[in-house]
GROMACS .gro file of C-alpha atoms in nm:
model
  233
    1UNK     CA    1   0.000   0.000   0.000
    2UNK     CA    2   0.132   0.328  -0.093
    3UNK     CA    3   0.212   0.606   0.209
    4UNK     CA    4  -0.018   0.843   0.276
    5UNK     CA    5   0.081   1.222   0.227
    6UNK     CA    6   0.092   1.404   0.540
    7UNK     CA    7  -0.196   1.596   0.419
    8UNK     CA    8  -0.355   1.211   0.394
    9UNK     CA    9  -0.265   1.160   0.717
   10UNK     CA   10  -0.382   1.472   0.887
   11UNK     CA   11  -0.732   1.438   0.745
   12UNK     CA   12  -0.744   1.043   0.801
   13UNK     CA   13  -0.658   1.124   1.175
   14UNK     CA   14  -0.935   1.417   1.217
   15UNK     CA   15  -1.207   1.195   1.014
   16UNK     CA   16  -1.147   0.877   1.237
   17UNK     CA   17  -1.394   0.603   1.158
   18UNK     CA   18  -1.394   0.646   0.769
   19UNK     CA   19  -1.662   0.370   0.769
   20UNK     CA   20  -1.948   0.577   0.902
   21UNK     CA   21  -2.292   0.701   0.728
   22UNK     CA   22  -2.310   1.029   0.733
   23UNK     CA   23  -2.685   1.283   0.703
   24UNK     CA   24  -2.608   1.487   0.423
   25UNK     CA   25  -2.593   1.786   0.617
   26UNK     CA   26  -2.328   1.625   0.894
   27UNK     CA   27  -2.135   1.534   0.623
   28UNK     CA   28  -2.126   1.865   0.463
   29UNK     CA   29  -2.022   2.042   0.795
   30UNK     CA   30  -1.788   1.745   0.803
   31UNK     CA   31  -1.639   1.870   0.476
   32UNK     CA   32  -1.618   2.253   0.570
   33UNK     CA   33  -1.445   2.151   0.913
   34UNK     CA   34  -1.174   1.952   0.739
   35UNK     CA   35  -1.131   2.191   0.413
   36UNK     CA   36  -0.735   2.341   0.388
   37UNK     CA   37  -0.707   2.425   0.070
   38UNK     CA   38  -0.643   2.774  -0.024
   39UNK     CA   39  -0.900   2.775  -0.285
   40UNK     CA   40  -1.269   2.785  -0.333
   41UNK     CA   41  -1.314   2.425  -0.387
   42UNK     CA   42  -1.619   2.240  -0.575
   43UNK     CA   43  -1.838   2.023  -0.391
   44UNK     CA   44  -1.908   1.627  -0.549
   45UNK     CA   45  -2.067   1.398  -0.499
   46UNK     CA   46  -2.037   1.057  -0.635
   47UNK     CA   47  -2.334   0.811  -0.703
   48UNK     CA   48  -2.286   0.380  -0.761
   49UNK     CA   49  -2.572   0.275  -0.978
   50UNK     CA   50  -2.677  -0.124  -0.992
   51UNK     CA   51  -2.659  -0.088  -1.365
   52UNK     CA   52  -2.408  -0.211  -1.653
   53UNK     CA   53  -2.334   0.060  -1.917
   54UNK     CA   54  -2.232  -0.179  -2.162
   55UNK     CA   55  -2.556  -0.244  -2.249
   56UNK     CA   56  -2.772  -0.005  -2.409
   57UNK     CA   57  -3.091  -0.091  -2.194
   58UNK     CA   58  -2.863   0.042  -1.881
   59UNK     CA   59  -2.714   0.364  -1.955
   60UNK     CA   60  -2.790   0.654  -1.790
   61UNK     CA   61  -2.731   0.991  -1.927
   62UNK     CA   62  -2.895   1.300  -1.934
   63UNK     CA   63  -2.946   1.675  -1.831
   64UNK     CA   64  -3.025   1.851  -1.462
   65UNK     CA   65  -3.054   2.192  -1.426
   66UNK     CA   66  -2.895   2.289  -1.059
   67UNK     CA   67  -3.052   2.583  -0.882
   68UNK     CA   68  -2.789   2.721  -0.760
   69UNK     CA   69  -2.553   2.717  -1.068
   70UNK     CA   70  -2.252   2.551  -1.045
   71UNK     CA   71  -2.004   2.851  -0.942
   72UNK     CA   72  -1.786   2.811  -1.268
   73UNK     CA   73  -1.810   2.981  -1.558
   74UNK     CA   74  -1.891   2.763  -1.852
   75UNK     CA   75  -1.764   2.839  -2.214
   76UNK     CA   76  -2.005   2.789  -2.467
   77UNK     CA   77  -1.921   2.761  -2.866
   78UNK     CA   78  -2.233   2.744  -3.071
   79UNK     CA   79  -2.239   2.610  -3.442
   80UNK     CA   80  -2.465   2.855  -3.626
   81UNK     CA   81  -2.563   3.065  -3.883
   82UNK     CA   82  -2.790   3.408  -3.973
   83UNK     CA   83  -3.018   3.465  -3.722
   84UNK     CA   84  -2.942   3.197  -3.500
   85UNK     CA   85  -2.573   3.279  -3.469
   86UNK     CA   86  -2.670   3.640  -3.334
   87UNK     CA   87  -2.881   3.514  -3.099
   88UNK     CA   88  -2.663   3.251  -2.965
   89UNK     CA   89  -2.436   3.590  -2.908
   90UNK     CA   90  -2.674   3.810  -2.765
   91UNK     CA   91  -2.728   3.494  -2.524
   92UNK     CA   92  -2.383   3.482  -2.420
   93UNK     CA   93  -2.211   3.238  -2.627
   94UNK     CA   94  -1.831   3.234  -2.581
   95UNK     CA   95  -1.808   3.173  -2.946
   96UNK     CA   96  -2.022   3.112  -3.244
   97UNK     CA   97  -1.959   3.028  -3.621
   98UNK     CA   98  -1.929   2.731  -3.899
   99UNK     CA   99  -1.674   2.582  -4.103
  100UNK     CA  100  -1.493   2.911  -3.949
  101UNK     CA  101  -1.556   2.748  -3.608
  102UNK     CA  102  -1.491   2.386  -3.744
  103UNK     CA  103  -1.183   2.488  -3.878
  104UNK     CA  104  -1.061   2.648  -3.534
  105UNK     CA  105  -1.168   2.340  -3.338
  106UNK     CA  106  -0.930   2.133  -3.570
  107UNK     CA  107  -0.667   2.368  -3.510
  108UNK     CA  108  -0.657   2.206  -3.154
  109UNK     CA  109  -0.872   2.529  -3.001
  110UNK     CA  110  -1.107   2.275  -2.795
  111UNK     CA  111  -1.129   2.474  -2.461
  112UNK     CA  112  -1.557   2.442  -2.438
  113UNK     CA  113  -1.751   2.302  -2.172
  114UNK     CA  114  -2.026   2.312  -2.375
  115UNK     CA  115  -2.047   2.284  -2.753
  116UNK     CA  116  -2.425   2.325  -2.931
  117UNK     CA  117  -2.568   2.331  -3.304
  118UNK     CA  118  -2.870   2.387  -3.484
  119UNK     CA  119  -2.983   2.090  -3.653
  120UNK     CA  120  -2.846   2.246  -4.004
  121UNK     CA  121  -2.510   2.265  -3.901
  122UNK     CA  122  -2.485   1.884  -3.774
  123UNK     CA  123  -2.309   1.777  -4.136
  124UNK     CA  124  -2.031   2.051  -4.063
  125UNK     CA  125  -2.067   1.943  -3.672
  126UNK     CA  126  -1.978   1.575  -3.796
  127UNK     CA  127  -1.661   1.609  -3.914
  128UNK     CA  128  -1.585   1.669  -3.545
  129UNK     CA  129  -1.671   1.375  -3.392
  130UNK     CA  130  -1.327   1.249  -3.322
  131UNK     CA  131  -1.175   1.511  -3.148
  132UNK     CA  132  -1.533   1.558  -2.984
  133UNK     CA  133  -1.683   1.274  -2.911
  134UNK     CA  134  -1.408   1.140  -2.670
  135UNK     CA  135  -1.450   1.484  -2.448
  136UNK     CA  136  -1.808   1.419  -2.413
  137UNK     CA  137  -1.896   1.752  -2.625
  138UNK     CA  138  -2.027   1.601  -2.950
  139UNK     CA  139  -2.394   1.789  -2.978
  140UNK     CA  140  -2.660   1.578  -2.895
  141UNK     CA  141  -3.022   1.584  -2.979
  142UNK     CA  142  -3.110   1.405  -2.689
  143UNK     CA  143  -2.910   1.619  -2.476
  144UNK     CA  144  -3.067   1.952  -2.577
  145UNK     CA  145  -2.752   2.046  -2.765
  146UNK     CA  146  -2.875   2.048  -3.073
  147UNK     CA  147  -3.133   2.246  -3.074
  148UNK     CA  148  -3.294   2.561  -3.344
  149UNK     CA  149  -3.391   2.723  -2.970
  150UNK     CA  150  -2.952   2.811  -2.935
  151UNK     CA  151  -3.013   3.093  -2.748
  152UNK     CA  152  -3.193   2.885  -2.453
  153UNK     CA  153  -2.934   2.603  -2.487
  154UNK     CA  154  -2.681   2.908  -2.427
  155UNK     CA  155  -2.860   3.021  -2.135
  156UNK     CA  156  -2.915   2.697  -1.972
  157UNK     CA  157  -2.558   2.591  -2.057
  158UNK     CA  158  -2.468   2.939  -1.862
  159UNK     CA  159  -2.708   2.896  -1.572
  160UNK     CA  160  -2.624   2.594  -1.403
  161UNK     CA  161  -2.753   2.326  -1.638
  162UNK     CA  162  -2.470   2.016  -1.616
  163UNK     CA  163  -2.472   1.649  -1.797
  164UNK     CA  164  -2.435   1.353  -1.612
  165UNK     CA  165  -2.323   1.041  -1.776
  166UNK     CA  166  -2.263   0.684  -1.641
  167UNK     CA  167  -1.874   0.548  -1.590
  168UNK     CA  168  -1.778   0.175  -1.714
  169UNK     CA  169  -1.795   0.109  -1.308
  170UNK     CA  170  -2.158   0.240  -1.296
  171UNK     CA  171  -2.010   0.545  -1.078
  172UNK     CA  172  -2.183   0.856  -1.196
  173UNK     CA  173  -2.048   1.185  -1.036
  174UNK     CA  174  -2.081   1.565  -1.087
  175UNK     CA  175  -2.007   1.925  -0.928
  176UNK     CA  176  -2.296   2.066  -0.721
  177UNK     CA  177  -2.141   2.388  -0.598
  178UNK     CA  178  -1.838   2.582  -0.460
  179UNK     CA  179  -1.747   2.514  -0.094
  180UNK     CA  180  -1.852   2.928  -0.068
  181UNK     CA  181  -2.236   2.860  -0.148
  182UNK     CA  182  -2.446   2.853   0.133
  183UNK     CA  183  -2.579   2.515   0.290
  184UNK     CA  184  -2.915   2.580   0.137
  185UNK     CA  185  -2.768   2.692  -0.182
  186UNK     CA  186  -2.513   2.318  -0.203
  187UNK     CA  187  -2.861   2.102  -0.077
  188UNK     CA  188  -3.082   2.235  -0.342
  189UNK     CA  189  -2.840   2.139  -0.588
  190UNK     CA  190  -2.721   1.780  -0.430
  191UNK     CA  191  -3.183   1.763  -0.435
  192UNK     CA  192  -3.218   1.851  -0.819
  193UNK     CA  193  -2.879   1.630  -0.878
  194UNK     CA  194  -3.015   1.285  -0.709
  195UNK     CA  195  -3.394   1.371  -0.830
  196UNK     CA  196  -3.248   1.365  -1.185
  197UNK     CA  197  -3.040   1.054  -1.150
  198UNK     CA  198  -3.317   0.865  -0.998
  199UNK     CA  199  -3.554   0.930  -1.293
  200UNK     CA  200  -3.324   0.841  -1.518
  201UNK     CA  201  -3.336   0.473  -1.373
  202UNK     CA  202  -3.312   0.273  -1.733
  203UNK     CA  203  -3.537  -0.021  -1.792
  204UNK     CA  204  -3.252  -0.264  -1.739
  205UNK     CA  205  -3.145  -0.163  -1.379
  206UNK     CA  206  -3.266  -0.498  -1.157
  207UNK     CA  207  -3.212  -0.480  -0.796
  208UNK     CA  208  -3.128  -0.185  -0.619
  209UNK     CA  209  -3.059   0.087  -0.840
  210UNK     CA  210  -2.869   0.365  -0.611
  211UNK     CA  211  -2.616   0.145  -0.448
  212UNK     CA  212  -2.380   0.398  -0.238
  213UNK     CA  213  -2.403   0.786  -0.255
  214UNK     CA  214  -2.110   0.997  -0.174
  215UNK     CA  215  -1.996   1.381  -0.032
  216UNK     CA  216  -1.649   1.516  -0.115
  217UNK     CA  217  -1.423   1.840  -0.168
  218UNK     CA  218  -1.185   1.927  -0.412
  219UNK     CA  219  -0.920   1.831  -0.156
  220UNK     CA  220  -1.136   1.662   0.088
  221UNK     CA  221  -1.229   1.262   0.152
  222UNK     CA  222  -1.527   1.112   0.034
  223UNK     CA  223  -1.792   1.093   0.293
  224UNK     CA  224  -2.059   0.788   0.300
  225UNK     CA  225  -2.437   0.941   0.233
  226UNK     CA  226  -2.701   0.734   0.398
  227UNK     CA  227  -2.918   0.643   0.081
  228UNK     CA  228  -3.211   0.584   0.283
  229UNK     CA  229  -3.363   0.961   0.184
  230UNK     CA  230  -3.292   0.888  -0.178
  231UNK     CA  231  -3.629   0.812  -0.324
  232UNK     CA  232  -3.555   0.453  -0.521
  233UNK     CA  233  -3.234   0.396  -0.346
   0.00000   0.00000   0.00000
């Protein structure tokens, strides 16, 4: 077993039993008591599903909107033209354009956290699906990304809207928040996060579908969530 950091150790000695269940709210105070770093870190939390992603029937993917926003400024490139281009501008887009935008994107200029299109632009949008597709910001229909509504996909994108997506392991995990929002603020959130996840139970899930839940910091350990509040756990 690899030695622990003295960081590692410090925490493991102030958390003691690292086996425990935590309330959501203990284990957020739990977080905040034990948080170091000299930055505002994000809040995570981490979710094991009783599902196999392998197979089609059991992935989970999808949309949530978080109340609170997310505390990070997302940048948004939109693949438009005409009309819809100036809106997607007047929206907030970081950047907008077409084979001008493709072109840029090849160029290794890949820095988005969210990339959208309007349906029309999907055969330019296509030839990007290799240097897309494995950073999870290939437009999707399904996803809301592409969309002839860019404006709203801007300002959801902008607003706290996040996409979840399943891992190989059936771990699913996101940012809810900075460590600076309030407790209110970071619960609402964590609330619209789970709700989300546990509607987007696939048909193939048998058995229990929300296996573990947990809390962490940018910097902080992961803290056991009891899933007995999680409706379906």
């Amino acid at each position: 077993m690899a030695n622990l950091t003295k960081r590692k150790q410090a925490l493991t000695a102030k958390l003691g039993d690292n086996q425990k269940i935590y309330g959501f709210g203990e284990a957020l105070q739990t977080l905040r008591d034990l948080a170091s770093a000299k930055f505002d870190e994000t809040v995570e939390v981490a979710m094991n599903l009783g599902v196999d992603p392998r197979h089609a029937d059991q992935m989970v993917r999808g949309m949530v909107s978080l109340p609170s926003g997310t505390g990070k400024d997302v940048k948004v490139a939109v693949f438009a033209r005409g009309d819809k281009a100036e809106a997607a501008l007047a929206a907030g887009a970081d950047k907008v354009g077409a084979e001008d935008l493709m072109e840029d994107m090849q160029a290794g200029n890949l820095d988005y956290g969210r990339v959208i299109a309007t349906p029309d632009m999907m055969g330019v949008v296509g030839r990007l699906g290799k240097l897309l597709g494995p950073k999870g910001l290939m437009p999707n229909p399904k996803l809301g990304t592409v969309t002839p509504n860019v404006a709203e996909a801007v300002k959801a994108a902008k607003g706290g809207q996040i996409e979840f997506r399943v891992e190989k392991a059936g771990i699913i995990h996101a940012g809810i928040g900075k460590m600076s929002f309030t407790d209110d603020q970071i619960k609402a959130n964590y609330d619209a996060f789970v709700d989300a996840i546990v509607k987007a139970k696939p048909s193939g899930s048998k058995g229990k579908y929300v296996r573990k839940v947990s809390l962490s910091s940018s910097m902080g350990p992961g803290l056991k969530i009891d899933t007995a509040d999680v409706y379906g756990g």
